[in-house]
Amino acid sequence: MRKLLLSIVLMGALGTGGWALYHRDQIHNPGDFLRLAGEQLESVVPSRRAEWETGGGQVIRVASFNVAGLDQSRLSNPLVASILRNIIVQFDVVALQQVDAGDPWLVKRFLSEGGPQYQHFTNISGVAVRGDQDKSACNVIIYNRDTIELEGNRHYSVNDPDGLVHSKPQVAWFRTRPRGGEPAFTFSLVNLRIDPRSTGDEILQLGPVFRAVRGDGRGEDDVILAGDFGVPAAHLALPEIGRGLAPLVRYQTTTTAGDAQRDNLLVDSLATSEFTGEAGVVDFLKLHNLTLADARALSDHLPVWAEFSAVENFEPGRVARLNRPDRTRN
């Protein structure tokens, strides 16, 4: 028995040492070791379904989903259309990236079947999709007019005269529609996608983009960056990205293959105290028991989401609860 226990301990030590050696470029101190081990352990835990009672507390859910060049031919697949509709109706605001820009009525036709409460707008980003250089993509923001108002009908693309970001960030001024005369939560949503061919350079523009939107004349300190950033949450939390910016989805993979974390939502953790601490991933592959091929017919990404109070918080300086593990509701 003692020999067996000794063998198990030795095997564990060798395995841990090999794992640490493989990740030696990411481990510089004991804290890095524990953080990376925790992230990888959490990433293998199956994501639970984002589901809630629509008549519950005064909250809104904001989602981001890279649909990887979604076009009419893919939406003609009843399974793809059904799953996408199921995803959209779960949220109050959805930021889509990489929608086919060659068909300006694509999203309008699709939403017309989901009910009149859904509104959308687009911006052309000029990004080639799926290797097709003749095809451009657009960002699309969809919102539920029953719960969200587009303030002053204001939406725009961030000016980038130097071409520092390949896909122009899309911005919308939103306010919630809380019940009972409560003060509305107002926020600016930024929908963007980092070009995977220049992740290192473009990711450093997140801070300047955030500051540009915060200083766009609205006087709004609650800014939510939503999109495909191409890197895991730990990279988005680095000081050089933007001090105070905090990724809301932690420890969960965001691809259908379950091999990477690329999509997220970021806020200023000191300003946006309306974040409830609830955030996660909608794993539609497991939810609908799909094959990987069927899931990829919609996208190779999974939607990410976060929950916010629909009522403006008047506790200045209260830090949003960012230290809780990601949770989705059963």
Tab-separated table of C-alpha atoms in Angstrom:
chain	number	residue	atom	x	y	z
A	1	MET	CA	0.000	0.000	0.000
A	2	ARG	CA	2.808	2.432	0.922
A	3	LYS	CA	4.531	1.674	-2.387
A	4	LEU	CA	1.254	2.302	-4.228
A	5	LEU	CA	0.738	5.622	-2.482
A	6	LEU	CA	4.333	6.609	-3.200
A	7	SER	CA	3.864	5.741	-6.876
A	8	ILE	CA	0.695	7.850	-7.064
A	9	VAL	CA	2.425	10.808	-5.426
A	10	LEU	CA	5.406	10.504	-7.773
A	11	MET	CA	3.149	10.286	-10.825
A	12	GLY	CA	1.222	13.354	-9.665
A	13	ALA	CA	4.418	15.292	-9.089
A	14	LEU	CA	5.758	14.336	-12.504
A	15	GLY	CA	2.466	15.296	-14.162
A	16	THR	CA	2.361	18.632	-12.378
A	17	GLY	CA	5.990	19.308	-13.232
A	18	GLY	CA	5.412	18.484	-16.885
A	19	TRP	CA	2.334	20.729	-16.992
A	20	ALA	CA	4.263	23.592	-15.376
A	21	LEU	CA	7.167	23.111	-17.805
A	22	TYR	CA	4.784	23.206	-20.778
A	23	HIS	CA	3.306	26.490	-19.518
A	24	ARG	CA	6.600	27.957	-18.311
A	25	ASP	CA	6.189	31.072	-20.489
A	26	GLN	CA	2.997	31.969	-18.562
A	27	ILE	CA	4.215	31.137	-15.033
A	28	HIS	CA	6.511	33.630	-13.346
A	29	ASN	CA	5.467	33.204	-9.710
A	30	PRO	CA	3.238	30.975	-7.505
A	31	GLY	CA	0.262	33.255	-8.144
A	32	ASP	CA	0.531	32.659	-11.906
A	33	PHE	CA	0.671	28.896	-11.271
A	34	LEU	CA	-2.526	28.920	-9.177
A	35	ARG	CA	-4.359	31.293	-11.551
A	36	LEU	CA	-3.575	29.264	-14.677
A	37	ALA	CA	-4.388	25.958	-12.988
A	38	GLY	CA	-7.721	27.381	-11.814
A	39	GLU	CA	-8.588	28.701	-15.270
A	40	GLN	CA	-7.858	25.375	-16.953
A	41	LEU	CA	-9.768	23.426	-14.325
A	42	GLU	CA	-12.811	25.680	-14.653
A	43	SER	CA	-12.666	25.557	-18.450
A	44	VAL	CA	-13.459	21.844	-18.482
A	45	VAL	CA	-16.601	22.289	-16.377
A	46	PRO	CA	-19.617	22.098	-18.727
A	47	SER	CA	-21.365	25.436	-19.220
A	48	ARG	CA	-24.915	25.601	-17.994
A	49	ARG	CA	-27.779	27.077	-19.938
A	50	ALA	CA	-28.439	30.790	-19.681
A	51	GLU	CA	-32.067	30.638	-18.594
A	52	TRP	CA	-34.160	32.779	-16.263
A	53	GLU	CA	-37.642	33.892	-15.355
A	54	THR	CA	-38.470	36.844	-17.585
A	55	GLY	CA	-40.796	38.285	-14.961
A	56	GLY	CA	-38.198	38.183	-12.182
A	57	GLY	CA	-36.092	40.986	-10.769
A	58	GLN	CA	-35.371	44.208	-12.625
A	59	VAL	CA	-32.367	43.035	-14.592
A	60	ILE	CA	-31.246	43.031	-18.207
A	61	ARG	CA	-28.963	40.607	-19.999
A	62	VAL	CA	-26.458	41.734	-22.601
A	63	ALA	CA	-24.906	39.169	-24.952
A	64	SER	CA	-22.188	39.048	-27.593
A	65	PHE	CA	-21.996	36.478	-30.381
A	66	ASN	CA	-19.592	36.139	-33.313
A	67	VAL	CA	-21.718	34.435	-35.980
A	68	ALA	CA	-18.725	33.877	-38.283
A	69	GLY	CA	-20.035	35.213	-41.586
A	70	LEU	CA	-23.705	34.383	-41.117
A	71	ASP	CA	-25.544	34.708	-44.444
A	72	GLN	CA	-28.870	33.757	-46.009
A	73	SER	CA	-27.699	30.339	-47.155
A	74	ARG	CA	-26.899	29.362	-43.567
A	75	LEU	CA	-30.084	30.947	-42.190
A	76	SER	CA	-32.034	28.857	-44.699
A	77	ASN	CA	-31.096	25.869	-42.565
A	78	PRO	CA	-34.107	25.504	-40.203
A	79	LEU	CA	-31.898	24.221	-37.380
A	80	VAL	CA	-29.540	27.208	-37.604
A	81	ALA	CA	-32.429	29.692	-37.713
A	82	SER	CA	-34.186	28.037	-34.788
A	83	ILE	CA	-31.112	28.003	-32.551
A	84	LEU	CA	-30.196	31.607	-33.351
A	85	ARG	CA	-33.750	32.746	-32.597
A	86	ASN	CA	-33.694	30.812	-29.326
A	87	ILE	CA	-30.477	32.608	-28.375
A	88	ILE	CA	-31.650	36.116	-29.258
A	89	VAL	CA	-34.943	35.968	-27.369
A	90	GLN	CA	-33.106	35.174	-24.138
A	91	PHE	CA	-31.437	38.599	-24.086
A	92	ASP	CA	-32.334	42.273	-23.986
A	93	VAL	CA	-29.354	43.360	-26.107
A	94	VAL	CA	-27.276	41.185	-28.452
A	95	ALA	CA	-24.084	42.345	-30.170
A	96	LEU	CA	-23.393	40.252	-33.284
A	97	GLN	CA	-20.104	40.235	-35.143
A	98	GLN	CA	-19.372	39.044	-38.693
A	99	VAL	CA	-22.803	39.166	-40.289
A	100	ASP	CA	-22.815	39.109	-44.093
A	101	ALA	CA	-22.812	42.743	-45.239
A	102	GLY	CA	-23.763	41.799	-48.786
A	103	ASP	CA	-27.409	41.359	-47.789
A	104	PRO	CA	-28.599	44.490	-45.921
A	105	TRP	CA	-32.055	42.977	-45.283
A	106	LEU	CA	-30.766	39.714	-43.820
A	107	VAL	CA	-31.245	40.536	-40.139
A	108	LYS	CA	-34.475	42.479	-40.740
A	109	ARG	CA	-36.049	39.475	-42.475
A	110	PHE	CA	-34.901	37.187	-39.704
A	111	LEU	CA	-36.141	39.418	-36.880
A	112	SER	CA	-39.523	39.985	-38.511
A	113	GLU	CA	-40.354	36.390	-37.633
A	114	GLY	CA	-39.423	36.890	-33.962
A	115	GLY	CA	-41.834	39.684	-33.111
A	116	PRO	CA	-42.101	43.455	-33.535
A	117	GLN	CA	-40.329	44.218	-30.264
A	118	TYR	CA	-36.880	43.534	-31.763
A	119	GLN	CA	-34.981	46.372	-33.428
A	120	HIS	CA	-31.513	46.382	-34.941
A	121	PHE	CA	-28.903	48.501	-36.697
A	122	THR	CA	-25.621	47.721	-38.419
A	123	ASN	CA	-22.275	49.158	-39.348
A	124	ILE	CA	-20.107	47.921	-42.214
A	125	SER	CA	-16.706	46.871	-40.982
A	126	GLY	CA	-15.125	45.777	-44.246
A	127	VAL	CA	-13.667	42.641	-42.715
A	128	ALA	CA	-13.318	39.629	-45.008
A	129	VAL	CA	-15.160	36.587	-43.664
A	130	ARG	CA	-14.382	32.896	-44.016
A	131	GLY	CA	-11.469	33.590	-46.354
A	132	ASP	CA	-13.691	35.205	-48.989
A	133	GLN	CA	-11.943	38.454	-49.919
A	134	ASP	CA	-14.932	39.644	-51.966
A	135	LYS	CA	-17.257	39.466	-49.005
A	136	SER	CA	-17.415	41.976	-46.165
A	137	ALA	CA	-18.932	41.650	-42.728
A	138	CYS	CA	-20.887	43.987	-40.540
A	139	ASN	CA	-21.518	44.345	-36.837
A	140	VAL	CA	-25.154	44.229	-35.774
A	141	ILE	CA	-26.751	45.254	-32.483
A	142	ILE	CA	-30.193	43.846	-31.706
A	143	TYR	CA	-32.272	45.070	-28.785
A	144	ASN	CA	-35.693	44.429	-27.289
A	145	ARG	CA	-37.712	47.656	-27.374
A	146	ASP	CA	-39.934	46.411	-24.561
A	147	THR	CA	-37.014	46.563	-22.111
A	148	ILE	CA	-34.401	48.791	-23.795
A	149	GLU	CA	-34.554	52.235	-25.369
A	150	LEU	CA	-32.062	53.621	-27.884
A	151	GLU	CA	-31.472	57.037	-26.366
A	152	GLY	CA	-31.918	59.816	-28.897
A	153	ASN	CA	-31.726	57.194	-31.658
A	154	ARG	CA	-27.971	57.574	-31.223
A	155	HIS	CA	-25.588	55.012	-32.684
A	156	TYR	CA	-22.331	55.493	-34.568
A	157	SER	CA	-18.976	53.979	-35.540
A	158	VAL	CA	-15.825	55.057	-33.704
A	159	ASN	CA	-13.674	57.267	-35.898
A	160	ASP	CA	-10.321	55.608	-36.643
A	161	PRO	CA	-8.432	57.754	-39.191
A	162	ASP	CA	-5.164	55.888	-38.621
A	163	GLY	CA	-6.712	52.459	-39.210
A	164	LEU	CA	-5.554	51.091	-35.858
A	165	VAL	CA	-8.573	48.788	-35.598
A	166	HIS	CA	-9.477	46.729	-38.659
A	167	SER	CA	-13.164	46.470	-37.748
A	168	LYS	CA	-14.653	49.817	-36.735
A	169	PRO	CA	-16.231	49.591	-33.256
A	170	GLN	CA	-19.991	50.123	-33.265
A	171	VAL	CA	-21.493	52.216	-30.442
A	172	ALA	CA	-25.062	52.605	-29.178
A	173	TRP	CA	-26.506	54.793	-26.409
A	174	PHE	CA	-28.957	52.715	-24.398
A	175	ARG	CA	-31.212	53.148	-21.392
A	176	THR	CA	-33.373	50.548	-19.710
A	177	ARG	CA	-37.135	50.694	-19.179
A	178	PRO	CA	-37.488	49.752	-15.492
A	179	ARG	CA	-40.858	49.357	-13.872
A	180	GLY	CA	-42.338	51.523	-11.157
A	181	GLY	CA	-40.658	54.795	-12.070
A	182	GLU	CA	-37.203	53.627	-10.948
A	183	PRO	CA	-34.222	55.492	-12.472
A	184	ALA	CA	-33.086	53.807	-15.684
A	185	PHE	CA	-29.658	52.234	-16.023
A	186	THR	CA	-27.958	54.097	-18.883
A	187	PHE	CA	-24.955	52.669	-20.697
A	188	SER	CA	-23.020	52.869	-23.941
A	189	LEU	CA	-22.482	49.550	-25.692
A	190	VAL	CA	-19.443	49.038	-27.924
A	191	ASN	CA	-19.651	46.122	-30.372
A	192	LEU	CA	-16.296	45.132	-31.838
A	193	ARG	CA	-14.133	42.346	-33.146
A	194	ILE	CA	-10.356	42.146	-32.952
A	195	ASP	CA	-8.729	40.986	-36.182
A	196	PRO	CA	-7.088	37.609	-35.354
A	197	ARG	CA	-4.234	38.455	-37.724
A	198	SER	CA	-3.200	41.423	-35.570
A	199	THR	CA	-4.461	40.548	-32.105
A	200	GLY	CA	-1.365	41.869	-30.309
A	201	ASP	CA	-1.568	45.338	-31.883
A	202	GLU	CA	-5.340	45.791	-31.904
A	203	ILE	CA	-5.926	44.565	-28.367
A	204	LEU	CA	-3.914	47.550	-27.102
A	205	GLN	CA	-6.513	49.853	-28.672
A	206	LEU	CA	-9.262	48.701	-26.308
A	207	GLY	CA	-8.277	51.297	-23.703
A	208	PRO	CA	-8.279	54.200	-26.194
A	209	VAL	CA	-11.600	53.012	-27.678
A	210	PHE	CA	-13.111	52.810	-24.201
A	211	ARG	CA	-11.932	56.330	-23.347
A	212	ALA	CA	-13.124	57.703	-26.698
A	213	VAL	CA	-16.640	56.367	-26.123
A	214	ARG	CA	-16.696	57.600	-22.531
A	215	GLY	CA	-15.724	61.048	-23.801
A	216	ASP	CA	-18.105	61.155	-26.779
A	217	GLY	CA	-20.214	63.954	-25.307
A	218	ARG	CA	-22.921	61.872	-23.657
A	219	GLY	CA	-21.303	62.085	-20.223
A	220	GLU	CA	-21.826	58.356	-19.658
A	221	ASP	CA	-19.403	56.489	-17.401
A	222	ASP	CA	-20.983	53.045	-17.896
A	223	VAL	CA	-19.409	51.645	-21.056
A	224	ILE	CA	-19.688	47.956	-21.978
A	225	LEU	CA	-17.244	46.533	-24.517
A	226	ALA	CA	-18.729	43.408	-26.114
A	227	GLY	CA	-17.187	41.246	-28.780
A	228	ASP	CA	-14.644	38.784	-30.064
A	229	PHE	CA	-11.292	39.814	-28.590
A	230	GLY	CA	-9.363	36.751	-29.688
A	231	VAL	CA	-7.684	36.290	-26.294
A	232	PRO	CA	-8.668	34.833	-22.895
A	233	ALA	CA	-9.918	36.901	-19.966
A	234	ALA	CA	-6.531	36.922	-18.235
A	235	HIS	CA	-5.031	38.851	-21.164
A	236	LEU	CA	-7.859	41.389	-21.146
A	237	ALA	CA	-7.177	42.185	-17.480
A	238	LEU	CA	-3.581	43.293	-18.096
A	239	PRO	CA	-2.838	46.921	-17.096
A	240	GLU	CA	-1.563	47.800	-20.566
A	241	ILE	CA	-5.004	46.987	-22.031
A	242	GLY	CA	-6.737	49.537	-19.825
A	243	ARG	CA	-6.506	50.094	-16.093
A	244	GLY	CA	-9.772	49.265	-14.379
A	245	LEU	CA	-11.206	47.331	-17.329
A	246	ALA	CA	-12.468	43.958	-16.148
A	247	PRO	CA	-13.634	40.968	-18.233
A	248	LEU	CA	-16.943	39.620	-16.943
A	249	VAL	CA	-16.739	36.071	-18.324
A	250	ARG	CA	-13.991	34.124	-16.580
A	251	TYR	CA	-12.643	30.569	-16.814
A	252	GLN	CA	-15.001	29.368	-19.567
A	253	THR	CA	-14.185	28.482	-23.155
A	254	THR	CA	-16.197	30.330	-25.819
A	255	THR	CA	-15.713	28.147	-28.888
A	256	THR	CA	-17.875	25.231	-30.009
A	257	ALA	CA	-14.774	23.029	-29.951
A	258	GLY	CA	-14.219	24.020	-26.316
A	259	ASP	CA	-10.560	24.780	-26.936
A	260	ALA	CA	-10.245	28.558	-26.405
A	261	GLN	CA	-11.685	31.644	-24.771
A	262	ARG	CA	-12.018	34.518	-27.250
A	263	ASP	CA	-15.286	36.337	-26.562
A	264	ASN	CA	-16.112	38.513	-23.592
A	265	LEU	CA	-17.692	41.645	-22.147
A	266	LEU	CA	-15.610	44.279	-20.377
A	267	VAL	CA	-16.585	47.112	-18.039
A	268	ASP	CA	-14.907	49.583	-15.719
A	269	SER	CA	-15.209	47.650	-12.458
A	270	LEU	CA	-15.392	50.826	-10.377
A	271	ALA	CA	-17.969	52.648	-12.485
A	272	THR	CA	-20.365	49.911	-13.571
A	273	SER	CA	-21.644	48.711	-10.220
A	274	GLU	CA	-24.884	47.622	-11.946
A	275	PHE	CA	-23.197	44.345	-12.928
A	276	THR	CA	-24.936	41.711	-10.780
A	277	GLY	CA	-22.092	39.200	-10.780
A	278	GLU	CA	-23.937	36.870	-13.149
A	279	ALA	CA	-22.179	36.085	-16.451
A	280	GLY	CA	-21.436	33.074	-18.588
A	281	VAL	CA	-21.637	31.218	-21.888
A	282	VAL	CA	-24.583	29.742	-23.792
A	283	ASP	CA	-23.321	26.342	-24.921
A	284	PHE	CA	-25.916	25.736	-27.626
A	285	LEU	CA	-23.998	22.660	-28.806
A	286	LYS	CA	-24.673	20.816	-25.538
A	287	LEU	CA	-28.028	22.477	-24.984
A	288	HIS	CA	-29.401	21.143	-28.298
A	289	ASN	CA	-27.284	17.970	-28.313
A	290	LEU	CA	-25.635	18.909	-31.601
A	291	THR	CA	-22.683	17.403	-33.375
A	292	LEU	CA	-19.715	19.723	-33.763
A	293	ALA	CA	-20.466	19.980	-37.501
A	294	ASP	CA	-24.085	20.976	-36.833
A	295	ALA	CA	-23.002	23.585	-34.277
A	296	ARG	CA	-20.477	25.076	-36.663
A	297	ALA	CA	-23.201	25.493	-39.259
A	298	LEU	CA	-24.231	28.405	-37.044
A	299	SER	CA	-20.831	29.471	-35.688
A	300	ASP	CA	-17.575	28.215	-34.243
A	301	HIS	CA	-18.126	30.665	-31.359
A	302	LEU	CA	-20.510	30.474	-28.407
A	303	PRO	CA	-22.504	33.484	-27.160
A	304	VAL	CA	-21.283	35.147	-23.957
A	305	TRP	CA	-23.529	37.188	-21.673
A	306	ALA	CA	-23.653	39.276	-18.510
A	307	GLU	CA	-26.461	40.516	-16.306
A	308	PHE	CA	-26.968	44.091	-15.099
A	309	SER	CA	-29.459	45.845	-12.883
A	310	ALA	CA	-32.101	47.648	-14.928
A	311	VAL	CA	-32.063	50.357	-12.259
A	312	GLU	CA	-29.258	52.919	-12.085
A	313	ASN	CA	-27.104	52.363	-9.024
A	314	PHE	CA	-26.431	55.418	-6.865
A	315	GLU	CA	-23.627	54.016	-4.741
A	316	PRO	CA	-20.545	55.755	-6.174
A	317	GLY	CA	-17.334	53.851	-5.762
A	318	ARG	CA	-18.977	50.497	-5.043
A	319	VAL	CA	-16.950	47.852	-6.813
A	320	ALA	CA	-18.890	45.478	-9.030
A	321	ARG	CA	-18.740	41.904	-7.823
A	322	LEU	CA	-16.082	40.565	-10.170
A	323	ASN	CA	-14.461	38.034	-7.878
A	324	ARG	CA	-17.302	35.548	-7.896
A	325	PRO	CA	-16.995	32.465	-10.146
A	326	ASP	CA	-18.974	32.635	-13.378
A	327	ARG	CA	-22.434	31.176	-12.920
A	328	THR	CA	-25.270	30.533	-15.292
A	329	ARG	CA	-28.716	29.478	-14.177
A	330	ASN	CA	-30.053	25.979	-14.471
